[in-house]
Each structure stands twice: as C-alpha cells, then as structure tokens.
C-alpha cells in the first residue's frame, strides 16, 4: 500500500520549481494546434502554386542580415517564429521543387511524403531496431525495394542518408569480403594496399569513401570511358591484372547506372562477368539511374540486379524529400559482417533481451554506420502506398521521354549543340555563336547559365565534357511538362542572342 498523507501536516503545494520540472511542451496546446494547421495549409498552398514562382531567387541582403542573429536566449511565441520562417526562409529555397529545376541531380519531393515526415517527427521513433511498428515499416519498404530492383528476397538492406553514404557502405562490405584478411581487426594496414576500379565518370563520392576507409585516393583506379561515357571493360580488366602483378589487392569494381555527368550506364552485365572472372565485388552506383528499373524500359539498367551491392537514392528519382538513400547487398550477411560488433565486443548496453522492447537483434544499427536512426521509412511507405509504384514508374518514364524531347529540340536547332548522347534522363548541350573560339563559347555558355538562373526561368547546372563547358539538365522532376523544355530552349536562344549582340541575333 502506498504511504498515506499525514492528516496532521498542511496539504502540499504543487511543485512549480523549474529545476525539477522544465518541460519544453507548451503550457497551452491551443496555439500549437492553430499554428500547426496554418503550416499544413500554407505548405499545401506552397506546393500547389510552385509553378507560379521563379525557379530560384537569391537571398536579398536584408534577409541575410536577419538570418544572422545572436543566440536567442529567451523564447518567443511560435506564431512569431513561424512568421519569420514564412517571410525570410520559405521564399529563398534551392528551387528544386519547381517544374523547371534540372540542376545537378535533385529531387522534387511530394505532398504525401512531406506530411509523412511530420508524422515521423511526431512519433520520433529510434530506428536502431527494437520491437516496434516503425521497424516493421522499414523492413516492409526494404522488401518492396529489393523486389523492385530484382534483388533476392533474402538480400540485406538498410535506409541511409543518401547516395554517398550508401555507396560508402557498398565499398565497406566489399572491403570486408575481399581484403583477404581480417580488415575489421587490422584496418587498412593488415595486408597489401587495397584498390577499387571505376570509370573516370564516377561521382566524387568514391574518393570520399576511399579516404574515409583509410585506403587513400590512390586506391581509386580511374578507368577510361568510350565515346558514350561508358567504362572501357577491357581497360578495367588490364588495370586489375597489372595491379595484382604489382602486389596490390584489388577488391571491387564499381559500375555506374546513370553517371552524374551524362546519365551513361556502364555495361553492367560485362562488369558482372569481369567481377566473377577476377573474383572481385561488384558494386553499382545507381544513385538516380537505378530507379529506371521502375520505368517501362527497365532494360536500360539491365545487370544492376546482378551486383553484390547496389546503392540508390529515393530523394532523387524516387521523388521523396531529403534525405533517404538505400544500400542493398545480395548476400544476407554482408552488412552485418561489415558492421555488427563481434560477440566478444558487443557492448552490454546494446545487447538484445528475450522480452521487452529490445527483443530480437538491433537489425538496422548492425547493417550500417548509424546507431540513432530516424523514421525515414515512413515517407517511403506512405508515398509508395498512396501514389502506387505504377504511377511513380510513369513519372520516371515521363522524365526519360522528356530528356529525349529536349535532345530533339537541341538537335533540331542549328544554334544549339548536343554534347553527349541522351542515354537516360540527362541532356548536355551548349549555345553556338559564330566567330567565337572554344574559350569564347565556354564563357558565353557560362554566362547563359548564370542568366537563366538569375532570371528565375529555369535551373540547369553545368559540367565539362571533352574539356568543353556544357549546360546540363538532369530531369528527375515529376512536375516538369513538355512546355517547360520549350521555355528553356527559347530562353537559351534569347539570352544567347542578347549576349552575342544584334548581329548574331539576326543570323
Ligand atoms: C547524387 C549522386 C551521388 C551522391 O548521392 P547523395 O545522395 O548526393 O549523397 C552519387 N552518385 C551519383 C551518380 C549521384 O547522382
């Protein structure tokens, strides 16, 4: 029986001592409800009207100054903070949700996933594992993604922050599987130097990853590409043989399913055969290209399903808000073999129990670097269920078709020069002008790109192909329509003519 109050002592005053009770919950939930509803309304309206705004605008000096304040020691009402967000933060975004944003490889997100992120933050689940619905949701989406990518049912997978993290995880697994010694115990210094093979078009994550793994940048063997920017498989074979002969220890071949520059897709089946022939791990970077598996033309990325590990983003061509990437490994054990602590080193505070919340293993924390993990899976689950994979696949197909459409506009226009094949959803081109040398054309196109962005018409980005400056559109945008590409081409012609003077415009 709990102790009874002594009837002779005075009744206790409620304790209002902030040292003993200092919750951050509001004293009155009313304003949270009101402002929260307003936020949902505003953000739905913001998405609904995105086409009416400029693609991008620079942050004005006055706003920059307001976003450089002293530490806010005392709080203010939520309404006031939200007002500042509405006036100074919301209008000056990257612009990637706009229908005419095709720079770098950015995603557009979706309304459903936006709402899911709010729900996930409210639940604030810890996704190391545990007996909870959120773990089942992550397992569920991984099962779906494995099926969609043609991976075996018992393959391993985990959601991560993005393509860089997912690709690093792929090489981490390769390193454990193919180093030939206990690399987890001995580190990079337990045997011969480890090397990896990837085309010269591979994204710069590979250098970050090799630096992070302690292999150094020199571990990356940059293999030349053919005229279509695909890896030269014979050159790759020769490089592996030469390194082996020199006493190095090759561990992995990295194939690209959609290079960042031009969307080139390596011959992944040939790379699989080469990996088998040389007993190496095949990792495929499908950061955005892997999603072509959901289009009507999955053969574009044929062979990615044969990889030992496949990395891809859902925040690019999966149209989900940042951040969410995926790493799958064919072997059910490759991820735990890489990241799970050996039994002798399993810390007591992380051991699983026979009942209660830590029943079972801490699945996800054993499959990757992160221990504290958020509920990214919810937006994947809700968006896939609400949109349906067929509809997502149609949006991906539309982007592939739009790239061909834009390529056609470029080819039909004598003032424009297409600089790479349209192999997936990327189009690289430039504006031509008479009387300009190569340097002059580079400079002209650099200025055209800046003007396009600053006018807010459209946001392509840039790259260098064969030493020459290219305007580059990578279409991972479910809001783009055919007319948006007409607008782009018209703007490029108009700006190009203006920058080169009236004589050129009259040509
Ligand atoms: C974007 C991208 C990456 C890096 O992925 P993040 O999600 O930005 O970390 C790697 N490879 C390719 C081909 C990409 O397009």
Short mmCIF file of C-alpha atoms and ligand atoms in Angstrom, two decimals:
data_model
loop_
_atom_site.label_atom_id
_atom_site.label_comp_id
_atom_site.label_asym_id
_atom_site.label_seq_id
_atom_site.Cartn_x
_atom_site.Cartn_y
_atom_site.Cartn_z
CA UNK A 1 0.00 0.00 0.00
CA UNK A 2 1.38 3.44 -0.91
CA UNK A 3 2.17 5.72 2.03
CA UNK A 4 -0.86 7.78 3.12
CA UNK A 5 -0.61 11.55 3.63
CA UNK A 6 -0.25 12.55 7.26
CA UNK A 7 -3.62 14.21 8.08
CA UNK A 8 -1.91 16.47 10.65
CA UNK A 9 0.51 18.14 8.15
CA UNK A 10 -0.66 21.01 5.86
CA UNK A 11 -1.58 19.99 2.25
CA UNK A 12 1.40 20.07 -0.18
CA UNK A 13 1.65 22.96 -2.62
CA UNK A 14 2.06 21.80 -6.23
CA UNK A 15 5.77 21.90 -7.11
CA UNK A 16 6.43 24.60 -9.69
CA UNK A 17 10.16 24.58 -9.23
CA UNK A 18 11.59 24.72 -12.75
CA UNK A 19 14.71 22.88 -11.68
CA UNK A 20 12.58 19.83 -11.03
CA UNK A 21 10.22 20.20 -13.95
CA UNK A 22 11.22 22.05 -17.07
CA UNK A 23 9.33 20.52 -19.93
CA UNK A 24 9.51 22.04 -23.39
CA UNK A 25 5.89 21.16 -24.01
CA UNK A 26 3.64 24.22 -24.30
CA UNK A 27 1.58 25.25 -21.29
CA UNK A 28 -1.30 25.68 -23.69
CA UNK A 29 -1.57 23.34 -26.69
CA UNK A 30 -4.11 25.57 -28.42
CA UNK A 31 -1.63 27.76 -30.33
CA UNK A 32 0.34 24.69 -31.45
CA UNK A 33 -2.85 23.33 -32.99
CA UNK A 34 -3.73 26.65 -34.63
CA UNK A 35 -0.25 27.36 -35.99
CA UNK A 36 0.21 23.72 -36.96
CA UNK A 37 -2.98 23.74 -39.04
CA UNK A 38 -1.85 27.01 -40.62
CA UNK A 39 1.51 25.42 -41.51
CA UNK A 40 -0.17 22.49 -43.23
CA UNK A 41 -2.44 24.86 -45.12
CA UNK A 42 0.44 27.12 -46.12
CA UNK A 43 2.70 24.30 -47.26
CA UNK A 44 -0.01 22.62 -49.31
CA UNK A 45 -0.66 26.01 -50.95
CA UNK A 46 3.07 26.47 -51.45
CA UNK A 47 3.27 23.20 -53.38
CA UNK A 48 0.09 23.93 -55.30
CA UNK A 49 1.42 27.27 -56.60
CA UNK A 50 5.08 26.35 -57.13
CA UNK A 51 4.78 26.78 -60.92
CA UNK A 52 3.79 30.46 -60.50
CA UNK A 53 7.03 31.42 -58.76
CA UNK A 54 10.54 31.94 -60.16
CA UNK A 55 12.56 28.74 -60.16
CA UNK A 56 15.14 30.32 -57.89
CA UNK A 57 15.92 33.72 -56.40
CA UNK A 58 18.97 34.85 -54.46
CA UNK A 59 18.62 35.69 -50.76
CA UNK A 60 18.41 39.52 -50.51
CA UNK A 61 20.97 41.28 -48.29
CA UNK A 62 18.32 42.36 -45.77
CA UNK A 63 17.18 38.78 -45.32
CA UNK A 64 20.77 37.55 -44.99
CA UNK A 65 21.24 40.08 -42.21
CA UNK A 66 18.08 38.93 -40.41
CA UNK A 67 19.29 35.34 -40.58
CA UNK A 68 22.43 36.26 -38.66
CA UNK A 69 21.16 36.89 -35.14
CA UNK A 70 22.54 36.45 -31.62
CA UNK A 71 21.71 33.26 -29.72
CA UNK A 72 18.01 33.50 -28.78
CA UNK A 73 18.31 33.17 -25.01
CA UNK A 74 14.65 33.87 -24.39
CA UNK A 75 11.88 32.27 -26.37
CA UNK A 76 9.06 33.92 -28.28
CA UNK A 77 5.65 32.74 -29.41
CA UNK A 78 5.55 30.04 -32.08
CA UNK A 79 3.50 32.40 -34.29
CA UNK A 80 6.35 34.94 -34.32
CA UNK A 81 8.96 32.34 -35.23
CA UNK A 82 6.70 30.94 -37.92
CA UNK A 83 6.15 34.43 -39.34
CA UNK A 84 9.88 34.87 -39.70
CA UNK A 85 10.12 31.47 -41.41
CA UNK A 86 7.38 32.49 -43.85
CA UNK A 87 8.98 35.81 -44.70
CA UNK A 88 12.69 35.03 -44.62
CA UNK A 89 13.22 31.31 -45.06
CA UNK A 90 10.46 29.92 -47.24
CA UNK A 91 10.84 32.21 -50.29
CA UNK A 92 14.57 31.63 -50.80
CA UNK A 93 14.81 27.87 -51.27
CA UNK A 94 17.12 25.95 -53.63
CA UNK A 95 14.23 25.74 -56.06
CA UNK A 96 14.41 22.02 -56.77
CA UNK A 97 10.68 21.51 -56.23
CA UNK A 98 9.98 23.83 -59.20
CA UNK A 99 8.96 22.25 -62.56
CA UNK A 100 11.93 23.87 -64.34
CA UNK A 101 14.68 22.83 -61.95
CA UNK A 102 17.00 20.29 -63.59
CA UNK A 103 20.33 21.19 -61.99
CA UNK A 104 22.75 18.61 -60.54
CA UNK A 105 20.58 15.63 -59.57
CA UNK A 106 17.93 16.92 -57.24
CA UNK A 107 14.56 15.58 -56.29
CA UNK A 108 11.18 17.27 -56.12
CA UNK A 109 9.62 15.56 -53.12
CA UNK A 110 5.86 15.13 -52.79
CA UNK A 111 2.99 16.35 -50.62
CA UNK A 112 2.32 12.92 -49.17
CA UNK A 113 5.93 12.44 -48.17
CA UNK A 114 6.01 15.93 -46.65
CA UNK A 115 3.12 15.02 -44.39
CA UNK A 116 4.72 11.67 -43.60
CA UNK A 117 7.87 13.46 -42.44
CA UNK A 118 5.76 15.44 -39.98
CA UNK A 119 4.18 12.25 -38.64
CA UNK A 120 7.59 10.59 -38.38
CA UNK A 121 8.98 13.56 -36.44
CA UNK A 122 5.99 13.49 -34.13
CA UNK A 123 6.48 9.80 -33.35
CA UNK A 124 10.23 10.40 -33.21
CA UNK A 125 10.99 6.68 -33.27
CA UNK A 126 14.52 5.40 -32.79
CA UNK A 127 15.21 3.01 -35.63
CA UNK A 128 18.24 1.08 -34.40
CA UNK A 129 15.78 -1.79 -34.30
CA UNK A 130 13.55 -2.64 -31.31
CA UNK A 131 10.13 -4.25 -31.12
CA UNK A 132 8.08 -1.50 -32.74
CA UNK A 133 5.89 -0.87 -35.75
CA UNK A 134 8.43 1.51 -37.29
CA UNK A 135 10.97 -1.33 -37.65
CA UNK A 136 8.35 -3.39 -39.43
CA UNK A 137 7.65 -0.47 -41.76
CA UNK A 138 11.35 -0.18 -42.64
CA UNK A 139 11.54 -3.95 -43.19
CA UNK A 140 8.46 -3.66 -45.39
CA UNK A 141 9.85 -0.95 -47.64
CA UNK A 142 13.16 -2.79 -47.94
CA UNK A 143 11.28 -5.90 -49.04
CA UNK A 144 9.47 -3.86 -51.69
CA UNK A 145 12.65 -2.16 -52.87
CA UNK A 146 14.53 -5.45 -53.15
CA UNK A 147 11.71 -6.87 -55.29
CA UNK A 148 11.60 -3.77 -57.49
CA UNK A 149 15.36 -3.85 -58.03
CA UNK A 150 15.38 -7.60 -58.79
CA UNK A 151 17.34 -8.47 -55.66
CA UNK A 152 16.77 -11.81 -53.91
CA UNK A 153 14.21 -11.90 -51.10
CA UNK A 154 16.87 -12.67 -48.51
CA UNK A 155 19.16 -9.83 -49.60
CA UNK A 156 20.13 -7.35 -46.88
CA UNK A 157 19.38 -3.66 -46.96
CA UNK A 158 19.10 -0.51 -44.94
CA UNK A 159 17.95 3.06 -45.45
CA UNK A 160 20.71 5.65 -45.14
CA UNK A 161 21.12 9.39 -45.58
CA UNK A 162 21.84 9.31 -49.31
CA UNK A 163 23.89 8.04 -52.20
CA UNK A 164 27.26 8.97 -50.74
CA UNK A 165 26.55 7.03 -47.56
CA UNK A 166 25.02 4.12 -49.49
CA UNK A 167 27.98 3.89 -51.87
CA UNK A 168 30.43 4.03 -48.95
CA UNK A 169 28.51 1.15 -47.36
CA UNK A 170 28.84 -0.87 -50.56
CA UNK A 171 32.62 -0.45 -50.59
CA UNK A 172 32.80 -1.14 -46.85
CA UNK A 173 31.15 -4.51 -47.50
CA UNK A 174 33.47 -5.17 -50.46
CA UNK A 175 36.46 -4.44 -48.26
CA UNK A 176 35.38 -6.97 -45.64
CA UNK A 177 34.53 -9.60 -48.25
CA UNK A 178 37.58 -9.24 -50.48
CA UNK A 179 40.51 -7.88 -48.47
CA UNK A 180 41.72 -11.43 -47.84
CA UNK A 181 42.47 -10.75 -44.18
CA UNK A 182 40.53 -9.58 -41.13
CA UNK A 183 40.29 -6.00 -42.27
CA UNK A 184 37.88 -5.07 -39.47
CA UNK A 185 40.50 -6.04 -36.89
CA UNK A 186 43.66 -4.91 -38.69
CA UNK A 187 42.37 -1.94 -40.65
CA UNK A 188 43.87 -0.83 -43.93
CA UNK A 189 47.38 -1.83 -42.86
CA UNK A 190 46.89 -5.57 -42.37
CA UNK A 191 47.85 -6.58 -45.90
CA UNK A 192 48.70 -5.28 -49.34
CA UNK A 193 47.17 -1.93 -50.41
CA UNK A 194 43.52 -2.36 -51.46
CA UNK A 195 42.33 -0.96 -54.81
CA UNK A 196 38.96 -0.29 -56.48
CA UNK A 197 38.12 0.15 -60.18
CA UNK A 198 35.64 2.63 -61.58
CA UNK A 199 35.21 4.71 -64.70
CA UNK A 200 36.58 8.22 -64.90
CA UNK A 201 32.92 9.38 -64.98
CA UNK A 202 32.23 8.01 -61.49
CA UNK A 203 30.86 10.54 -58.99
CA UNK A 204 33.32 12.01 -56.49
CA UNK A 205 31.81 10.01 -53.62
CA UNK A 206 34.33 7.29 -54.48
CA UNK A 207 37.24 9.46 -53.39
CA UNK A 208 35.49 10.47 -50.19
CA UNK A 209 34.75 6.81 -49.47
CA UNK A 210 38.31 5.61 -50.11
CA UNK A 211 39.68 8.41 -47.95
CA UNK A 212 37.22 7.57 -45.17
CA UNK A 213 38.16 3.89 -45.32
CA UNK A 214 41.82 4.77 -44.95
CA UNK A 215 42.69 3.45 -48.42
CA UNK A 216 43.51 6.88 -49.74
CA UNK A 217 42.60 8.47 -53.05
CA UNK A 218 45.29 6.47 -54.81
CA UNK A 219 43.23 3.31 -54.20
CA UNK A 220 40.81 4.56 -56.86
CA UNK A 221 41.83 3.31 -60.30
CA UNK A 222 40.17 5.65 -62.76
CA UNK A 223 39.35 3.63 -65.90
CA UNK A 224 38.86 5.42 -69.23
CA UNK A 225 35.45 5.58 -70.93
CA UNK A 226 34.30 5.10 -74.52
CA UNK A 227 32.63 7.74 -76.71
CA UNK A 228 29.35 7.14 -74.87
CA UNK A 229 30.99 7.76 -71.48
CA UNK A 230 30.77 4.05 -70.52
CA UNK A 231 33.62 2.24 -68.79
CA UNK A 232 36.15 0.52 -71.05
CA UNK A 233 35.78 -3.02 -69.70
CA UNK A 234 38.99 -4.30 -71.30
CA UNK A 235 40.96 -1.43 -69.81
CA UNK A 236 39.43 -2.30 -66.45
CA UNK A 237 40.49 -5.94 -66.80
CA UNK A 238 44.02 -4.86 -67.72
CA UNK A 239 44.25 -2.48 -64.75
CA UNK A 240 43.20 -5.23 -62.34
CA UNK A 241 45.78 -7.63 -63.77
CA UNK A 242 48.54 -5.01 -63.64
CA UNK A 243 47.77 -4.15 -60.00
CA UNK A 244 47.70 -7.82 -58.99
CA UNK A 245 51.03 -8.36 -60.72
CA UNK A 246 52.41 -5.41 -58.76
CA UNK A 247 51.35 -6.97 -55.46
CA UNK A 248 48.29 -4.82 -54.76
CA UNK A 249 44.96 -6.30 -53.64
CA UNK A 250 42.02 -5.34 -55.90
CA UNK A 251 38.71 -5.64 -54.02
CA UNK A 252 35.90 -4.11 -56.07
CA UNK A 253 34.68 -2.96 -59.45
CA UNK A 254 32.22 -0.06 -59.34
CA UNK A 255 29.70 0.16 -62.15
CA UNK A 256 27.56 3.20 -62.91
CA UNK A 257 23.82 3.03 -63.57
CA UNK A 258 23.48 6.66 -64.61
CA UNK A 259 26.62 8.78 -64.35
CA UNK A 260 26.20 12.20 -62.89
CA UNK A 261 27.55 13.99 -65.99
CA UNK A 262 25.61 12.40 -68.83
CA UNK A 263 23.46 9.58 -67.42
CA UNK A 264 25.72 6.96 -69.01
CA UNK A 265 25.08 3.38 -67.97
CA UNK A 266 28.08 1.07 -67.89
CA UNK A 267 27.76 -2.42 -69.38
CA UNK A 268 26.78 -3.90 -66.03
CA UNK A 269 26.47 -7.46 -67.31
CA UNK A 270 30.01 -7.29 -68.69
CA UNK A 271 31.20 -5.89 -65.34
CA UNK A 272 29.46 -8.76 -63.53
CA UNK A 273 31.30 -11.22 -65.75
CA UNK A 274 34.58 -9.41 -65.14
CA UNK A 275 33.99 -9.41 -61.38
CA UNK A 276 33.36 -13.18 -61.48
CA UNK A 277 36.41 -13.76 -63.66
CA UNK A 278 38.64 -11.76 -61.28
CA UNK A 279 36.88 -12.72 -58.01
CA UNK A 280 36.04 -9.11 -57.17
CA UNK A 281 33.00 -7.49 -55.59
CA UNK A 282 30.68 -5.67 -58.00
CA UNK A 283 29.18 -2.52 -56.55
CA UNK A 284 26.76 -0.47 -58.65
CA UNK A 285 26.22 3.22 -58.08
CA UNK A 286 22.64 3.67 -59.20
CA UNK A 287 22.14 6.85 -57.19
CA UNK A 288 19.44 8.02 -59.53
CA UNK A 289 19.66 5.70 -62.55
CA UNK A 290 18.69 2.56 -60.63
CA UNK A 291 15.14 3.93 -60.45
CA UNK A 292 14.82 3.42 -64.21
CA UNK A 293 14.01 -0.16 -63.17
CA UNK A 294 10.53 1.20 -62.38
CA UNK A 295 10.05 2.73 -65.86
CA UNK A 296 8.70 1.00 -68.97
CA UNK A 297 12.31 0.46 -70.06
CA UNK A 298 13.99 -1.42 -67.21
CA UNK A 299 16.43 -2.89 -69.73
CA UNK A 300 18.17 0.50 -69.67
CA UNK A 301 19.75 -0.54 -66.36
CA UNK A 302 19.93 -4.27 -67.02
CA UNK A 303 22.54 -6.00 -64.94
CA UNK A 304 22.27 -3.82 -61.84
CA UNK A 305 20.28 -6.66 -60.24
CA UNK A 306 23.42 -8.81 -60.52
CA UNK A 307 25.52 -6.52 -58.32
CA UNK A 308 26.85 -7.64 -54.95
CA UNK A 309 25.75 -4.26 -53.68
CA UNK A 310 23.52 -1.59 -55.17
CA UNK A 311 23.28 1.98 -53.91
CA UNK A 312 20.45 4.32 -54.86
CA UNK A 313 18.68 7.40 -53.63
CA UNK A 314 14.98 7.85 -53.11
CA UNK A 315 15.42 11.61 -52.65
CA UNK A 316 16.34 11.99 -56.32
CA UNK A 317 14.37 9.94 -58.84
CA UNK A 318 12.16 8.40 -56.15
CA UNK A 319 10.67 11.90 -55.72
CA UNK A 320 10.90 11.80 -51.91
CA UNK A 321 12.05 14.71 -49.76
CA UNK A 322 15.60 14.72 -48.39
CA UNK A 323 17.12 12.62 -47.02
CA UNK A 324 16.78 8.98 -47.91
CA UNK A 325 19.08 6.60 -49.75
CA UNK A 326 19.25 2.82 -49.88
CA UNK A 327 22.03 0.23 -49.85
CA UNK A 328 21.21 -3.36 -50.76
CA UNK A 329 23.63 -6.28 -50.59
CA UNK A 330 22.97 -9.54 -52.38
CA UNK A 331 24.41 -11.57 -49.52
CA UNK A 332 22.06 -11.61 -46.50
CA UNK A 333 25.12 -11.41 -44.23
CA UNK A 334 27.31 -8.84 -45.98
CA UNK A 335 26.02 -5.89 -44.00
CA UNK A 336 26.18 -7.48 -40.56
CA UNK A 337 29.58 -8.94 -41.46
CA UNK A 338 30.67 -5.35 -42.05
CA UNK A 339 29.05 -3.53 -39.16
CA UNK A 340 27.82 -5.84 -36.39
CA UNK A 341 30.13 -5.90 -33.39
CA UNK A 342 31.74 -9.32 -32.88
CA UNK A 343 30.04 -11.20 -29.96
CA UNK A 344 33.07 -10.63 -27.72
CA UNK A 345 32.84 -6.89 -28.32
CA UNK A 346 29.05 -6.44 -28.24
CA UNK A 347 28.52 -3.69 -25.67
CA UNK A 348 26.29 -4.66 -22.74
CA UNK A 349 24.04 -1.65 -23.29
CA UNK A 350 23.14 -2.81 -26.79
CA UNK A 351 22.53 -6.50 -26.14
CA UNK A 352 19.11 -7.82 -27.06
CA UNK A 353 16.76 -9.34 -24.50
CA UNK A 354 14.32 -12.26 -24.51
CA UNK A 355 11.39 -9.94 -23.92
CA UNK A 356 10.52 -6.28 -23.73
CA UNK A 357 11.42 -3.57 -26.20
CA UNK A 358 14.87 -4.94 -27.12
CA UNK A 359 13.59 -8.33 -28.13
CA UNK A 360 15.48 -9.61 -31.17
CA UNK A 361 18.58 -8.07 -32.65
CA UNK A 362 19.08 -4.40 -33.33
CA UNK A 363 18.69 -5.00 -37.04
CA UNK A 364 19.37 -1.71 -38.67
CA UNK A 365 22.20 -0.42 -36.50
CA UNK A 366 24.06 -3.65 -37.37
CA UNK A 367 23.68 -3.02 -41.09
CA UNK A 368 25.25 0.42 -41.29
CA UNK A 369 27.20 3.13 -39.54
CA UNK A 370 24.34 4.89 -37.77
CA UNK A 371 23.04 3.81 -34.39
CA UNK A 372 20.46 6.53 -33.76
CA UNK A 373 18.33 6.46 -36.88
CA UNK A 374 15.11 8.29 -37.72
CA UNK A 375 11.90 7.02 -39.22
CA UNK A 376 12.79 7.77 -42.88
CA UNK A 377 10.91 4.63 -43.84
CA UNK A 378 7.54 6.23 -43.15
CA UNK A 379 7.70 8.65 -46.09
CA UNK A 380 8.82 5.82 -48.36
CA UNK A 381 5.96 3.62 -47.16
CA UNK A 382 3.26 6.29 -47.34
CA UNK A 383 4.33 7.66 -50.73
CA UNK A 384 4.61 4.21 -52.31
CA UNK A 385 1.21 3.18 -50.94
CA UNK A 386 -0.57 6.41 -51.82
CA UNK A 387 1.00 7.01 -55.25
CA UNK A 388 1.40 3.37 -56.21
CA UNK A 389 4.59 2.15 -57.85
CA UNK A 390 2.96 2.15 -61.30
CA UNK A 391 2.35 5.88 -61.10
CA UNK A 392 5.87 6.54 -59.81
CA UNK A 393 7.20 4.48 -62.72
CA UNK A 394 5.14 6.58 -65.16
CA UNK A 395 6.71 9.76 -63.78
CA UNK A 396 10.18 8.25 -64.24
CA UNK A 397 9.30 7.22 -67.79
CA UNK A 398 8.00 10.73 -68.48
CA UNK A 399 11.38 12.14 -67.41
CA UNK A 400 13.20 9.75 -69.76
CA UNK A 401 10.85 10.80 -72.59
CA UNK A 402 11.30 14.48 -71.71
CA UNK A 403 15.09 14.08 -71.98
CA UNK A 404 14.63 12.66 -75.48
CA UNK A 405 12.25 15.52 -76.30
CA UNK A 406 14.77 18.10 -75.12
CA UNK A 407 17.53 16.27 -77.01
CA UNK A 408 15.32 16.52 -80.11
CA UNK A 409 14.80 20.26 -79.62
CA UNK A 410 18.55 20.72 -79.33
CA UNK A 411 19.26 18.59 -82.41
CA UNK A 412 16.69 20.48 -84.47
CA UNK A 413 18.18 23.87 -83.59
CA UNK A 414 21.27 25.00 -85.55
CA UNK A 415 22.16 27.40 -82.71
CA UNK A 416 22.42 24.51 -80.23
CA UNK A 417 24.94 21.70 -79.99
CA UNK A 418 24.21 18.48 -78.08
CA UNK A 419 27.40 17.36 -76.33
CA UNK A 420 26.61 13.80 -75.21
CA UNK A 421 24.18 11.03 -76.09
CA UNK A 422 20.86 11.12 -74.23
CA UNK A 423 21.24 7.71 -72.63
CA UNK A 424 18.82 8.20 -69.73
CA UNK A 425 17.43 11.48 -68.42
CA UNK A 426 20.35 13.89 -68.78
CA UNK A 427 20.87 16.31 -71.67
CA UNK A 428 24.12 18.24 -72.11
CA UNK A 429 24.28 20.99 -74.72
CA UNK A 430 25.59 24.44 -75.49
CA UNK A 431 24.68 27.53 -77.48
CA UNK A 432 26.77 28.18 -80.57
CA UNK A 433 27.82 31.54 -81.94
CA UNK A 434 29.81 32.46 -85.00
CA UNK A 435 33.22 33.98 -84.54
CA UNK A 436 33.88 32.61 -81.05
CA UNK A 437 36.76 30.25 -80.32
CA UNK A 438 36.43 27.35 -77.86
CA UNK A 439 37.22 29.55 -74.85
CA UNK A 440 34.74 32.14 -76.04
CA UNK A 441 31.98 29.53 -76.34
CA UNK A 442 32.73 28.24 -72.86
CA UNK A 443 32.48 31.76 -71.46
CA UNK A 444 29.29 32.51 -73.39
CA UNK A 445 27.56 29.37 -72.13
CA UNK A 446 28.72 30.04 -68.58
CA UNK A 447 27.01 33.43 -68.80
CA UNK A 448 23.88 31.95 -70.37
CA UNK A 449 23.57 29.53 -67.47
CA UNK A 450 24.01 32.25 -64.85
CA UNK A 451 21.41 34.42 -66.60
CA UNK A 452 18.92 31.55 -66.83
CA UNK A 453 19.26 31.00 -63.10
CA UNK A 454 19.21 34.68 -62.12
CA UNK A 455 16.15 35.42 -64.26
CA UNK A 456 14.44 32.56 -62.43
CA UNK A 457 13.40 30.96 -65.74
CA UNK A 458 14.99 27.57 -65.18
CA UNK A 459 17.85 25.95 -63.30
CA UNK A 460 20.10 23.65 -65.30
CA UNK A 461 23.64 23.18 -63.96
CA UNK A 462 26.97 22.83 -65.73
CA UNK A 463 29.63 20.29 -66.47
CA UNK A 464 32.72 19.87 -68.62
CA UNK A 465 32.66 17.27 -71.41
CA UNK A 466 35.75 16.62 -73.51
CA UNK A 467 37.25 19.75 -71.98
CA UNK A 468 34.33 21.98 -73.06
CA UNK A 469 31.69 23.71 -70.96
CA UNK A 470 28.19 22.22 -71.18
CA UNK A 471 24.78 23.30 -69.90
CA UNK A 472 23.38 20.19 -68.26
CA UNK A 473 19.78 19.22 -67.47
CA UNK A 474 19.17 16.11 -65.38
CA UNK A 475 15.44 15.51 -65.26
CA UNK A 476 14.32 13.89 -62.01
CA UNK A 477 11.27 16.12 -61.69
CA UNK A 478 7.69 14.85 -61.64
CA UNK A 479 6.36 18.40 -62.13
CA UNK A 480 8.03 19.11 -65.50
CA UNK A 481 5.91 19.19 -68.65
CA UNK A 482 6.93 19.26 -72.32
CA UNK A 483 6.27 23.02 -72.49
CA UNK A 484 8.88 23.61 -69.77
CA UNK A 485 11.59 22.42 -72.16
CA UNK A 486 10.27 24.72 -74.90
CA UNK A 487 10.55 27.58 -72.40
CA UNK A 488 14.13 26.56 -71.61
CA UNK A 489 15.24 26.38 -75.23
CA UNK A 490 13.56 29.71 -76.05
CA UNK A 491 15.28 31.33 -73.08
CA UNK A 492 18.69 29.93 -74.03
CA UNK A 493 18.28 31.31 -77.56
CA UNK A 494 17.05 34.68 -76.33
CA UNK A 495 19.83 35.08 -73.76
CA UNK A 496 22.46 33.74 -76.16
CA UNK A 497 21.40 36.22 -78.85
CA UNK A 498 21.40 39.09 -76.37
CA UNK A 499 24.87 38.25 -75.08
CA UNK A 500 26.38 37.90 -78.55
CA UNK A 501 24.91 41.13 -79.88
CA UNK A 502 22.40 42.04 -82.58
CA UNK A 503 24.47 40.67 -85.47
CA UNK A 504 24.24 37.16 -84.09
CA UNK A 505 20.57 37.54 -83.23
CA UNK A 506 19.77 38.31 -86.88
CA UNK A 507 21.56 35.28 -88.20
C1 LIG B 1 23.86 12.23 -56.27
C2 LIG B 1 24.79 11.15 -56.64
C3 LIG B 1 25.63 10.57 -55.70
C4 LIG B 1 25.69 11.05 -54.29
O1 LIG B 1 24.45 10.85 -53.63
P1 LIG B 1 23.98 11.83 -52.46
O2 LIG B 1 22.60 11.39 -52.16
O3 LIG B 1 24.03 13.23 -53.01
O4 LIG B 1 24.92 11.65 -51.33
C5 LIG B 1 26.43 9.53 -56.11
N1 LIG B 1 26.42 9.09 -57.38
C6 LIG B 1 25.63 9.64 -58.33
C7 LIG B 1 25.64 9.10 -59.73
C8 LIG B 1 24.78 10.69 -57.99
O5 LIG B 1 23.97 11.23 -58.91
#
